[in-house]
PDB file of C-alpha atoms in Angstrom:
ATOM      1  CA  PRO A   1       0.000   0.000   0.000  1.00 75.00           C
ATOM      2  CA  LEU A   2       2.809   2.438   0.844  1.00 85.00           C
ATOM      3  CA  GLU A   3       4.401   1.977  -2.590  1.00 82.00           C
ATOM      4  CA  LYS A   4       1.136   3.113  -4.203  1.00 85.00           C
ATOM      5  CA  MET A   5       0.705   6.084  -1.867  1.00 87.00           C
ATOM      6  CA  LEU A   6       4.152   7.668  -2.011  1.00 88.00           C
ATOM      7  CA  PRO A   7       4.137   8.631  -5.734  1.00 87.00           C
ATOM      8  CA  ARG A   8       0.763  10.363  -5.228  1.00 87.00           C
ATOM      9  CA  VAL A   9       2.026  12.190  -2.131  1.00 86.00           C
ATOM     10  CA  GLN A  10       5.140  13.261  -4.034  1.00 85.00           C
ATOM     11  CA  LYS A  11       3.055  14.446  -7.009  1.00 83.00           C
ATOM     12  CA  HIS A  12       0.763  16.693  -4.992  1.00 81.00           C
ATOM     13  CA  HIS A  13       3.158  17.672  -2.192  1.00 77.00           C
ATOM     14  CA  PRO A  14       6.784  17.471  -3.352  1.00 76.00           C
ATOM     15  CA  GLY A  15       9.479  17.822  -0.708  1.00 79.00           C
ATOM     16  CA  ASP A  16       9.813  16.080   2.646  1.00 83.00           C
ATOM     17  CA  GLY A  17       6.207  14.817   2.653  1.00 87.00           C
ATOM     18  CA  CYS A  18       7.120  11.303   1.515  1.00 90.00           C
ATOM     19  CA  LEU A  19       9.656  10.897   4.343  1.00 91.00           C
ATOM     20  CA  LEU A  20       7.057  11.931   6.922  1.00 93.00           C
ATOM     21  CA  VAL A  21       4.405   9.568   5.489  1.00 93.00           C
ATOM     22  CA  LYS A  22       6.872   6.654   5.300  1.00 93.00           C
ATOM     23  CA  LYS A  23       7.987   7.225   8.891  1.00 95.00           C
ATOM     24  CA  ALA A  24       4.363   7.349  10.116  1.00 95.00           C
ATOM     25  CA  TYR A  25       3.569   4.123   8.235  1.00 95.00           C
ATOM     26  CA  GLU A  26       6.476   2.275   9.848  1.00 95.00           C
ATOM     27  CA  PHE A  27       5.730   3.704  13.316  1.00 95.00           C
ATOM     28  CA  ALA A  28       2.037   2.718  13.165  1.00 95.00           C
ATOM     29  CA  GLU A  29       2.845  -0.733  11.759  1.00 94.00           C
ATOM     30  CA  ASN A  30       5.131  -1.397  14.717  1.00 94.00           C
ATOM     31  CA  ALA A  31       2.729   0.152  17.273  1.00 93.00           C
ATOM     32  CA  HIS A  32      -0.282  -1.932  16.158  1.00 94.00           C
ATOM     33  CA  ARG A  33       1.693  -5.184  15.731  1.00 92.00           C
ATOM     34  CA  GLY A  34      -0.268  -8.100  17.237  1.00 92.00           C
ATOM     35  CA  GLN A  35      -3.584  -6.196  17.398  1.00 92.00           C
ATOM     36  CA  VAL A  36      -6.582  -7.508  15.422  1.00 91.00           C
ATOM     37  CA  ARG A  37      -9.954  -6.112  14.360  1.00 90.00           C
ATOM     38  CA  LYS A  38     -13.333  -7.832  14.830  1.00 85.00           C
ATOM     39  CA  SER A  39     -12.902  -9.242  11.306  1.00 85.00           C
ATOM     40  CA  GLY A  40      -9.807 -11.112  12.479  1.00 87.00           C
ATOM     41  CA  GLU A  41      -7.619  -9.006  10.167  1.00 90.00           C
ATOM     42  CA  PRO A  42      -4.497  -7.253  11.524  1.00 92.00           C
ATOM     43  CA  TYR A  43      -5.527  -3.907  13.067  1.00 93.00           C
ATOM     44  CA  PHE A  44      -2.925  -2.091  10.958  1.00 94.00           C
ATOM     45  CA  ILE A  45      -5.168  -2.542   7.895  1.00 94.00           C
ATOM     46  CA  HIS A  46      -7.472   0.151   9.353  1.00 95.00           C
ATOM     47  CA  PRO A  47      -4.965   3.050   9.647  1.00 95.00           C
ATOM     48  CA  VAL A  48      -3.544   2.096   6.229  1.00 95.00           C
ATOM     49  CA  SER A  49      -7.045   2.320   4.730  1.00 95.00           C
ATOM     50  CA  VAL A  50      -7.696   5.674   6.431  1.00 96.00           C
ATOM     51  CA  ALA A  51      -4.389   7.074   5.140  1.00 96.00           C
ATOM     52  CA  SER A  52      -5.197   5.728   1.664  1.00 95.00           C
ATOM     53  CA  ILE A  53      -8.583   7.517   1.630  1.00 95.00           C
ATOM     54  CA  LEU A  54      -6.816  10.734   2.686  1.00 95.00           C
ATOM     55  CA  THR A  55      -4.223  10.267  -0.086  1.00 93.00           C
ATOM     56  CA  ASP A  56      -7.056   9.939  -2.623  1.00 91.00           C
ATOM     57  CA  LEU A  57      -8.314  13.332  -1.404  1.00 91.00           C
ATOM     58  CA  MET A  58      -4.883  14.799  -2.375  1.00 90.00           C
ATOM     59  CA  ILE A  59      -4.547  16.172   1.157  1.00 92.00           C
ATOM     60  CA  ASP A  60      -1.221  17.275   2.726  1.00 93.00           C
ATOM     61  CA  ALA A  61       1.430  14.915   4.122  1.00 94.00           C
ATOM     62  CA  PRO A  62       0.965  15.780   7.859  1.00 95.00           C
ATOM     63  CA  THR A  63      -2.722  14.801   7.575  1.00 96.00           C
ATOM     64  CA  ILE A  64      -1.876  11.495   5.853  1.00 95.00           C
ATOM     65  CA  ALA A  65       0.730  10.829   8.569  1.00 96.00           C
ATOM     66  CA  ALA A  66      -1.902  11.559  11.240  1.00 97.00           C
ATOM     67  CA  GLY A  67      -4.204   9.130   9.408  1.00 96.00           C
ATOM     68  CA  PHE A  68      -1.652   6.367  10.009  1.00 96.00           C
ATOM     69  CA  LEU A  69      -1.194   7.432  13.628  1.00 96.00           C
ATOM     70  CA  HIS A  70      -4.740   8.391  14.643  1.00 94.00           C
ATOM     71  CA  ASP A  71      -5.371   5.349  16.890  1.00 93.00           C
ATOM     72  CA  THR A  72      -1.888   4.916  18.364  1.00 93.00           C
ATOM     73  CA  VAL A  73      -2.342   7.132  21.449  1.00 90.00           C
ATOM     74  CA  GLU A  74      -5.693   5.569  22.319  1.00 88.00           C
ATOM     75  CA  ASP A  75      -4.985   1.919  21.505  1.00 86.00           C
ATOM     76  CA  CYS A  76      -1.246   1.302  21.864  1.00 86.00           C
ATOM     77  CA  LYS A  77       0.592   0.762  25.126  1.00 82.00           C
ATOM     78  CA  ASP A  78       3.429   3.171  26.004  1.00 86.00           C
ATOM     79  CA  ILE A  79       2.556   5.627  23.194  1.00 92.00           C
ATOM     80  CA  THR A  80       1.479   9.064  24.397  1.00 93.00           C
ATOM     81  CA  LEU A  81       0.817  12.345  22.650  1.00 94.00           C
ATOM     82  CA  ASP A  82       4.284  13.442  23.756  1.00 94.00           C
ATOM     83  CA  THR A  83       5.715  10.410  21.909  1.00 95.00           C
ATOM     84  CA  ILE A  84       3.960  11.549  18.711  1.00 95.00           C
ATOM     85  CA  ARG A  85       5.095  15.137  19.289  1.00 96.00           C
ATOM     86  CA  THR A  86       8.733  14.070  19.749  1.00 95.00           C
ATOM     87  CA  GLU A  87       8.705  11.759  16.708  1.00 95.00           C
ATOM     88  CA  PHE A  88       6.572  13.779  14.277  1.00 95.00           C
ATOM     89  CA  GLY A  89       6.338  17.367  15.508  1.00 95.00           C
ATOM     90  CA  GLU A  90       3.625  19.618  16.877  1.00 96.00           C
ATOM     91  CA  GLU A  91       1.433  19.764  13.744  1.00 95.00           C
ATOM     92  CA  VAL A  92       0.953  15.988  13.471  1.00 96.00           C
ATOM     93  CA  ALA A  93       0.550  15.690  17.265  1.00 96.00           C
ATOM     94  CA  GLN A  94      -2.261  18.272  17.270  1.00 94.00           C
ATOM     95  CA  LEU A  95      -4.073  16.415  14.477  1.00 95.00           C
ATOM     96  CA  VAL A  96      -3.794  13.076  16.309  1.00 95.00           C
ATOM     97  CA  ASP A  97      -4.962  14.724  19.562  1.00 93.00           C
ATOM     98  CA  GLY A  98      -7.965  16.252  17.795  1.00 91.00           C
ATOM     99  CA  VAL A  99      -9.049  12.908  16.341  1.00 91.00           C
ATOM    100  CA  THR A 100      -8.549  11.182  19.716  1.00 89.00           C
ATOM    101  CA  LYS A 101     -10.878  13.735  21.362  1.00 85.00           C
ATOM    102  CA  LEU A 102     -13.506  13.302  18.629  1.00 84.00           C
ATOM    103  CA  ASP A 103     -13.355   9.520  19.114  1.00 79.00           C
ATOM    104  CA  LYS A 104     -14.507   9.987  22.705  1.00 78.00           C
ATOM    105  CA  LEU A 105     -17.766  11.585  21.535  1.00 73.00           C
ATOM    106  CA  ASP A 106     -20.518   8.977  21.169  1.00 66.00           C
ATOM    107  CA  PHE A 107     -23.589  10.156  19.288  1.00 68.00           C
ATOM    108  CA  THR A 108     -25.274   6.797  18.799  1.00 63.00           C
ATOM    109  CA  ASN A 109     -27.839   7.373  21.542  1.00 62.00           C
ATOM    110  CA  ARG A 110     -28.726  10.970  20.703  1.00 60.00           C
ATOM    111  CA  GLU A 111     -32.065  11.990  19.209  1.00 64.00           C
ATOM    112  CA  GLU A 112     -32.056  12.843  15.527  1.00 56.00           C
ATOM    113  CA  GLN A 113     -33.211  16.426  16.150  1.00 55.00           C
ATOM    114  CA  LYS A 114     -29.951  17.120  17.970  1.00 66.00           C
ATOM    115  CA  ALA A 115     -27.888  16.160  14.926  1.00 69.00           C
ATOM    116  CA  GLU A 116     -27.485  19.714  13.617  1.00 69.00           C
ATOM    117  CA  SER A 117     -26.179  21.073  16.919  1.00 68.00           C
ATOM    118  CA  LEU A 118     -23.862  18.063  17.251  1.00 73.00           C
ATOM    119  CA  ARG A 119     -22.412  18.748  13.801  1.00 72.00           C
ATOM    120  CA  LYS A 120     -21.783  22.354  14.836  1.00 71.00           C
ATOM    121  CA  MET A 121     -20.161  21.140  18.040  1.00 69.00           C
ATOM    122  CA  ILE A 122     -17.773  18.877  16.134  1.00 76.00           C
ATOM    123  CA  LEU A 123     -16.729  21.748  13.884  1.00 73.00           C
ATOM    124  CA  ALA A 124     -16.401  24.139  16.829  1.00 65.00           C
ATOM    125  CA  MET A 125     -14.323  21.612  18.800  1.00 69.00           C
ATOM    126  CA  SER A 126     -11.920  21.092  15.967  1.00 73.00           C
ATOM    127  CA  LYS A 127      -9.283  23.815  15.827  1.00 80.00           C
ATOM    128  CA  ASP A 128      -8.129  22.373  12.521  1.00 90.00           C
ATOM    129  CA  ILE A 129     -10.601  21.248   9.847  1.00 90.00           C
ATOM    130  CA  ARG A 130      -8.176  18.469   8.876  1.00 93.00           C
ATOM    131  CA  VAL A 131      -9.128  16.701  12.127  1.00 92.00           C
ATOM    132  CA  VAL A 132     -12.695  16.368  10.826  1.00 92.00           C
ATOM    133  CA  ILE A 133     -11.432  15.128   7.448  1.00 94.00           C
ATOM    134  CA  ILE A 134      -9.358  12.405   9.158  1.00 95.00           C
ATOM    135  CA  LYS A 135     -12.422  11.463  11.217  1.00 94.00           C
ATOM    136  CA  LEU A 136     -14.522  11.210   8.035  1.00 95.00           C
ATOM    137  CA  ALA A 137     -11.920   8.910   6.454  1.00 97.00           C
ATOM    138  CA  ASP A 138     -11.876   6.848   9.672  1.00 95.00           C
ATOM    139  CA  ARG A 139     -15.677   6.578   9.658  1.00 95.00           C
ATOM    140  CA  LEU A 140     -15.741   5.653   5.945  1.00 97.00           C
ATOM    141  CA  HIS A 141     -13.419   2.684   6.443  1.00 96.00           C
ATOM    142  CA  ASN A 142     -15.345   1.599   9.560  1.00 95.00           C
ATOM    143  CA  MET A 143     -18.575   1.704   7.525  1.00 96.00           C
ATOM    144  CA  ARG A 144     -16.954  -0.386   4.768  1.00 95.00           C
ATOM    145  CA  THR A 145     -16.193  -3.075   7.386  1.00 94.00           C
ATOM    146  CA  LEU A 146     -19.379  -2.707   9.473  1.00 95.00           C
ATOM    147  CA  ARG A 147     -20.556  -6.237   8.638  1.00 92.00           C
ATOM    148  CA  PHE A 148     -18.280  -7.595  11.391  1.00 90.00           C
ATOM    149  CA  GLN A 149     -20.233  -5.715  14.109  1.00 91.00           C
ATOM    150  CA  PRO A 150     -23.331  -7.157  15.888  1.00 92.00           C
ATOM    151  CA  GLU A 151     -26.597  -6.190  14.143  1.00 92.00           C
ATOM    152  CA  GLU A 152     -27.758  -3.777  16.867  1.00 92.00           C
ATOM    153  CA  ARG A 153     -24.412  -1.964  16.763  1.00 91.00           C
ATOM    154  CA  GLN A 154     -24.541  -1.859  12.964  1.00 94.00           C
ATOM    155  CA  LYS A 155     -27.850   0.033  13.023  1.00 94.00           C
ATOM    156  CA  ALA A 156     -26.708   2.452  15.751  1.00 91.00           C
ATOM    157  CA  ILE A 157     -23.479   3.297  13.911  1.00 93.00           C
ATOM    158  CA  ALA A 158     -25.341   3.607  10.579  1.00 95.00           C
ATOM    159  CA  HIS A 159     -27.867   6.053  12.090  1.00 92.00           C
ATOM    160  CA  GLU A 160     -25.035   8.069  13.641  1.00 89.00           C
ATOM    161  CA  THR A 161     -23.252   8.168  10.272  1.00 93.00           C
ATOM    162  CA  LEU A 162     -26.366   9.313   8.439  1.00 93.00           C
ATOM    163  CA  ASP A 163     -27.241  11.959  11.061  1.00 89.00           C
ATOM    164  CA  ILE A 164     -23.770  13.359  11.776  1.00 89.00           C
ATOM    165  CA  TYR A 165     -20.988  12.352   9.406  1.00 91.00           C
ATOM    166  CA  ALA A 166     -22.647  12.309   5.959  1.00 93.00           C
ATOM    167  CA  PRO A 167     -23.992  15.881   6.464  1.00 90.00           C
ATOM    168  CA  LEU A 168     -20.529  16.959   7.661  1.00 89.00           C
ATOM    169  CA  ALA A 169     -18.982  15.553   4.469  1.00 92.00           C
ATOM    170  CA  HIS A 170     -21.651  17.382   2.461  1.00 89.00           C
ATOM    171  CA  ARG A 171     -20.931  20.648   4.278  1.00 84.00           C
ATOM    172  CA  LEU A 172     -17.224  20.285   3.480  1.00 86.00           C
ATOM    173  CA  GLY A 173     -17.972  19.671  -0.218  1.00 84.00           C
ATOM    174  CA  MET A 174     -16.770  16.038  -0.080  1.00 90.00           C
ATOM    175  CA  ASN A 175     -19.537  14.593  -2.219  1.00 87.00           C
ATOM    176  CA  SER A 176     -18.038  11.180  -3.026  1.00 89.00           C
ATOM    177  CA  ILE A 177     -17.492  10.476   0.688  1.00 95.00           C
ATOM    178  CA  LYS A 178     -20.966  11.792   1.557  1.00 95.00           C
ATOM    179  CA  SER A 179     -22.602   9.545  -1.077  1.00 93.00           C
ATOM    180  CA  GLU A 180     -20.723   6.427   0.033  1.00 95.00           C
ATOM    181  CA  LEU A 181     -21.474   7.091   3.726  1.00 97.00           C
ATOM    182  CA  GLU A 182     -25.173   7.496   2.880  1.00 97.00           C
ATOM    183  CA  ASP A 183     -25.349   4.329   0.769  1.00 95.00           C
ATOM    184  CA  LEU A 184     -23.498   2.252   3.384  1.00 96.00           C
ATOM    185  CA  SER A 185     -25.749   3.589   6.176  1.00 97.00           C
ATOM    186  CA  PHE A 186     -28.860   2.884   4.093  1.00 96.00           C
ATOM    187  CA  LYS A 187     -27.665  -0.703   3.574  1.00 96.00           C
ATOM    188  CA  TYR A 188     -27.748  -1.379   7.336  1.00 96.00           C
ATOM    189  CA  ILE A 189     -30.733   0.780   8.334  1.00 96.00           C
ATOM    190  CA  ASP A 190     -33.145  -0.643   5.734  1.00 95.00           C
ATOM    191  CA  PRO A 191     -31.447  -3.628   4.056  1.00 95.00           C
ATOM    192  CA  GLU A 192     -34.622  -4.754   2.281  1.00 95.00           C
ATOM    193  CA  ALA A 193     -35.167  -1.388   0.561  1.00 93.00           C
ATOM    194  CA  PHE A 194     -31.430  -1.087  -0.176  1.00 94.00           C
ATOM    195  CA  HIS A 195     -31.203  -4.447  -1.952  1.00 93.00           C
ATOM    196  CA  ASP A 196     -34.489  -3.838  -3.794  1.00 92.00           C
ATOM    197  CA  ILE A 197     -33.255  -0.516  -5.228  1.00 91.00           C
ATOM    198  CA  ALA A 198     -29.767  -1.917  -5.892  1.00 89.00           C
ATOM    199  CA  GLN A 199     -31.281  -4.778  -7.899  1.00 88.00           C
ATOM    200  CA  LYS A 200     -33.523  -2.424  -9.934  1.00 85.00           C
ATOM    201  CA  VAL A 201     -30.652  -0.017 -10.576  1.00 82.00           C
ATOM    202  CA  GLY A 202     -28.477  -2.956 -11.669  1.00 77.00           C
ATOM    203  CA  LEU A 203     -31.071  -4.093 -14.205  1.00 64.00           C
ATOM    204  CA  ARG A 204     -31.014  -0.676 -15.879  1.00 71.00           C
ATOM    205  CA  ARG A 205     -27.275  -0.072 -15.616  1.00 71.00           C
ATOM    206  CA  THR A 206     -26.465  -0.861 -19.267  1.00 76.00           C
ATOM    207  CA  GLU A 207     -29.257   1.403 -20.495  1.00 77.00           C
ATOM    208  CA  ARG A 208     -28.121   4.257 -18.217  1.00 77.00           C
ATOM    209  CA  GLU A 209     -24.484   3.930 -19.231  1.00 81.00           C
ATOM    210  CA  GLU A 210     -25.497   4.082 -22.888  1.00 83.00           C
ATOM    211  CA  ASN A 211     -27.527   7.257 -22.198  1.00 84.00           C
ATOM    212  CA  ILE A 212     -24.536   8.841 -20.445  1.00 87.00           C
ATOM    213  CA  ARG A 213     -22.277   7.979 -23.406  1.00 89.00           C
ATOM    214  CA  MET A 214     -24.728   9.524 -25.872  1.00 90.00           C
ATOM    215  CA  VAL A 215     -25.105  12.744 -23.841  1.00 91.00           C
ATOM    216  CA  ILE A 216     -21.323  13.126 -23.468  1.00 94.00           C
ATOM    217  CA  SER A 217     -20.820  12.490 -27.185  1.00 94.00           C
ATOM    218  CA  GLU A 218     -23.404  15.074 -28.280  1.00 94.00           C
ATOM    219  CA  LEU A 219     -22.283  17.739 -25.826  1.00 95.00           C
ATOM    220  CA  SER A 220     -18.564  17.162 -26.532  1.00 96.00           C
ATOM    221  CA  GLU A 221     -19.131  17.736 -30.254  1.00 95.00           C
ATOM    222  CA  LYS A 222     -20.713  21.165 -29.580  1.00 95.00           C
ATOM    223  CA  LEU A 223     -18.065  22.200 -27.015  1.00 96.00           C
ATOM    224  CA  ASP A 224     -15.248  21.191 -29.371  1.00 95.00           C
ATOM    225  CA  ALA A 225     -16.824  23.341 -32.088  1.00 95.00           C
ATOM    226  CA  GLN A 226     -16.742  26.313 -29.671  1.00 93.00           C
ATOM    227  CA  HIS A 227     -13.086  25.547 -28.749  1.00 94.00           C
ATOM    228  CA  ILE A 228     -13.958  25.311 -25.050  1.00 95.00           C
ATOM    229  CA  HIS A 229     -11.466  23.441 -22.870  1.00 96.00           C
ATOM    230  CA  TYR A 230     -13.372  20.993 -20.663  1.00 96.00           C
ATOM    231  CA  GLU A 231     -13.414  17.720 -18.758  1.00 95.00           C
ATOM    232  CA  MET A 232     -16.633  15.707 -18.693  1.00 94.00           C
ATOM    233  CA  ASP A 233     -17.840  12.620 -16.890  1.00 90.00           C
ATOM    234  CA  GLY A 234     -21.130  10.910 -16.120  1.00 87.00           C
ATOM    235  CA  ARG A 235     -22.372   9.280 -12.949  1.00 79.00           C
ATOM    236  CA  PRO A 236     -25.480   7.359 -11.899  1.00 75.00           C
ATOM    237  CA  LYS A 237     -27.543   8.653  -8.978  1.00 79.00           C
ATOM    238  CA  HIS A 238     -26.486   6.910  -5.771  1.00 87.00           C
ATOM    239  CA  LEU A 239     -28.926   4.546  -4.062  1.00 91.00           C
ATOM    240  CA  TYR A 240     -29.789   6.592  -0.988  1.00 93.00           C
ATOM    241  CA  SER A 241     -30.676   9.650  -3.081  1.00 90.00           C
ATOM    242  CA  ILE A 242     -33.089   7.483  -5.109  1.00 90.00           C
ATOM    243  CA  TYR A 243     -34.604   6.158  -1.866  1.00 92.00           C
ATOM    244  CA  LYS A 244     -34.972   9.699  -0.459  1.00 91.00           C
ATOM    245  CA  LYS A 245     -36.702  10.863  -3.625  1.00 87.00           C
ATOM    246  CA  MET A 246     -39.089   7.901  -3.566  1.00 90.00           C
ATOM    247  CA  LYS A 247     -39.950   8.506   0.113  1.00 89.00           C
ATOM    248  CA  GLY A 248     -40.025  12.315  -0.057  1.00 86.00           C
ATOM    249  CA  GLN A 249     -42.100  12.569  -3.238  1.00 85.00           C
ATOM    250  CA  GLY A 250     -44.167   9.408  -2.792  1.00 88.00           C
ATOM    251  CA  LYS A 251     -42.892   7.928  -6.077  1.00 84.00           C
ATOM    252  CA  THR A 252     -42.233   4.355  -7.150  1.00 85.00           C
ATOM    253  CA  PHE A 253     -38.851   3.416  -8.615  1.00 84.00           C
ATOM    254  CA  ASP A 254     -40.348   3.436 -12.131  1.00 76.00           C
ATOM    255  CA  GLN A 255     -41.325   7.095 -11.635  1.00 73.00           C
ATOM    256  CA  ILE A 256     -37.716   8.154 -10.946  1.00 75.00           C
ATOM    257  CA  TYR A 257     -36.248   8.991 -14.321  1.00 63.00           C
ATOM    258  CA  ASP A 258     -33.295  11.306 -13.631  1.00 67.00           C
ATOM    259  CA  LEU A 259     -31.019   8.449 -12.585  1.00 78.00           C
ATOM    260  CA  ILE A 260     -28.051   9.923 -14.445  1.00 81.00           C
ATOM    261  CA  ALA A 261     -26.054  13.132 -14.302  1.00 87.00           C
ATOM    262  CA  VAL A 262     -23.244  14.574 -16.395  1.00 93.00           C
ATOM    263  CA  ARG A 263     -20.633  16.928 -14.944  1.00 94.00           C
ATOM    264  CA  VAL A 264     -18.688  19.410 -17.060  1.00 96.00           C
ATOM    265  CA  LEU A 265     -15.588  21.114 -15.648  1.00 96.00           C
ATOM    266  CA  VAL A 266     -14.420  24.254 -17.463  1.00 96.00           C
ATOM    267  CA  ASP A 267     -11.724  26.895 -16.887  1.00 96.00           C
ATOM    268  CA  THR A 268     -13.743  30.076 -16.343  1.00 95.00           C
ATOM    269  CA  VAL A 269     -17.070  31.347 -15.040  1.00 96.00           C
ATOM    270  CA  GLN A 270     -17.857  32.667 -18.543  1.00 96.00           C
ATOM    271  CA  ASP A 271     -17.348  29.155 -19.930  1.00 96.00           C
ATOM    272  CA  CYS A 272     -19.833  27.810 -17.351  1.00 97.00           C
ATOM    273  CA  TYR A 273     -22.581  30.041 -18.687  1.00 97.00           C
ATOM    274  CA  THR A 274     -21.581  29.291 -22.306  1.00 96.00           C
ATOM    275  CA  VAL A 275     -21.871  25.540 -21.652  1.00 97.00           C
ATOM    276  CA  LEU A 276     -25.247  26.112 -19.974  1.00 97.00           C
ATOM    277  CA  GLY A 277     -26.487  27.895 -23.100  1.00 96.00           C
ATOM    278  CA  ILE A 278     -25.294  25.025 -25.305  1.00 96.00           C
ATOM    279  CA  VAL A 279     -26.993  22.448 -23.038  1.00 96.00           C
ATOM    280  CA  HIS A 280     -30.277  24.355 -23.266  1.00 95.00           C
ATOM    281  CA  THR A 281     -30.064  24.528 -27.073  1.00 95.00           C
ATOM    282  CA  LEU A 282     -29.439  20.759 -27.317  1.00 95.00           C
ATOM    283  CA  TRP A 283     -32.161  19.661 -24.887  1.00 95.00           C
ATOM    284  CA  ASN A 284     -35.325  21.146 -23.402  1.00 93.00           C
ATOM    285  CA  GLN A 285     -34.959  22.476 -19.868  1.00 92.00           C
ATOM    286  CA  ILE A 286     -37.307  21.253 -17.101  1.00 89.00           C
ATOM    287  CA  PRO A 287     -38.827  24.399 -15.489  1.00 89.00           C
ATOM    288  CA  GLY A 288     -37.876  25.025 -11.862  1.00 86.00           C
ATOM    289  CA  ARG A 289     -34.841  22.732 -11.990  1.00 86.00           C
ATOM    290  CA  PHE A 290     -32.144  25.336 -12.761  1.00 92.00           C
ATOM    291  CA  LYS A 291     -29.875  26.431  -9.879  1.00 93.00           C
ATOM    292  CA  ASP A 292     -27.198  29.114 -10.114  1.00 96.00           C
ATOM    293  CA  TYR A 293     -24.706  28.471  -7.318  1.00 96.00           C
ATOM    294  CA  ILE A 294     -22.178  30.783  -8.970  1.00 96.00           C
ATOM    295  CA  SER A 295     -24.075  33.999  -8.277  1.00 96.00           C
ATOM    296  CA  VAL A 296     -25.396  32.538  -4.985  1.00 94.00           C
ATOM    297  CA  PRO A 297     -22.829  30.022  -3.632  1.00 91.00           C
ATOM    298  CA  LYS A 298     -23.803  27.308  -1.161  1.00 84.00           C
ATOM    299  CA  GLY A 299     -22.881  27.721   2.509  1.00 80.00           C
ATOM    300  CA  ASN A 300     -19.644  25.761   1.988  1.00 75.00           C
ATOM    301  CA  MET A 301     -18.747  28.092  -0.939  1.00 83.00           C
ATOM    302  CA  TYR A 302     -19.552  25.421  -3.557  1.00 85.00           C
ATOM    303  CA  GLN A 303     -20.085  27.122  -6.929  1.00 92.00           C
ATOM    304  CA  SER A 304     -21.537  25.690 -10.125  1.00 95.00           C
ATOM    305  CA  LEU A 305     -24.603  25.690 -12.369  1.00 96.00           C
ATOM    306  CA  HIS A 306     -27.142  22.844 -12.170  1.00 93.00           C
ATOM    307  CA  THR A 307     -29.844  22.159 -14.728  1.00 94.00           C
ATOM    308  CA  THR A 308     -32.138  19.233 -15.537  1.00 91.00           C
ATOM    309  CA  VAL A 309     -33.133  18.655 -19.161  1.00 92.00           C
ATOM    310  CA  ILE A 310     -35.093  16.130 -21.228  1.00 90.00           C
ATOM    311  CA  GLY A 311     -32.963  13.811 -23.337  1.00 85.00           C
ATOM    312  CA  ARG A 312     -33.848  11.208 -25.942  1.00 78.00           C
ATOM    313  CA  GLU A 313     -36.917   9.059 -25.324  1.00 75.00           C
ATOM    314  CA  ALA A 314     -38.076  11.757 -22.850  1.00 78.00           C
ATOM    315  CA  ILE A 315     -35.534  10.671 -20.229  1.00 80.00           C
ATOM    316  CA  PRO A 316     -34.541  13.520 -17.848  1.00 85.00           C
ATOM    317  CA  PHE A 317     -30.920  13.939 -16.763  1.00 87.00           C
ATOM    318  CA  GLU A 318     -28.924  16.482 -14.780  1.00 89.00           C
ATOM    319  CA  VAL A 319     -25.962  18.541 -15.998  1.00 94.00           C
TER     320      VAL A 319
END
């Protein structure tokens, strides 16, 4: 795992970052030696997975190092915060200390209506936002391995994740982590509905992928003609968002048509509005579904344009 991480760390953070990450890897490997998780796997797999998630986020080397070390003070004999400070410096020690303090907060028994104030408390407690990002990576790997917990604990942790951590990821603009946390929580909270939707989505996957390919092809042709520099990709709607739409709008799965979305990344704000104009000349816009987050950014300063249009065979999709 380290061999895969180091080139990415070096690419995004050239300098001494690789040395710090390598040292943290070796320290944590030694500290957790002999410890096992509920799955029976070596405990060290967990901090490696957390650090790997952080590396994928292209975050800085001290945060990745803290990802390796985040459980050492709490779970390893003879390792204190002073040990981390001496070995890795004040910055890494503060990150590890912040995560250790967050770990002591247990929200599994709190009422849902308190979730918003708890999220604010987590952010207020954290002097450094990177502490929250490490905690989100930690929670994501724990959710990926939740099957090894007793059923009652699975549901409690899944509810906590859905109430606290997925909205935190959303607030920080970490959409891929938010979506995965929601889908994993959904899987344990309502397994029957999860597997039902997953099966139905699977049956239509080929059709959806073909629709995405066609949309990208048509739009690319127009953008190339305008000499606009862009990156484009398509994604299916994640399972929990389909479930929420069905519950919130009282619809059956067959009534949910906008199961696909296409994202276009461009270089300038002007290009955003140009692409929007091209999209609306290619396909008919659905009234009331256009959102301008450039002129009015979201609370986390997210900025983009969102529109929903009608494609071929009257299938709606988002851009």
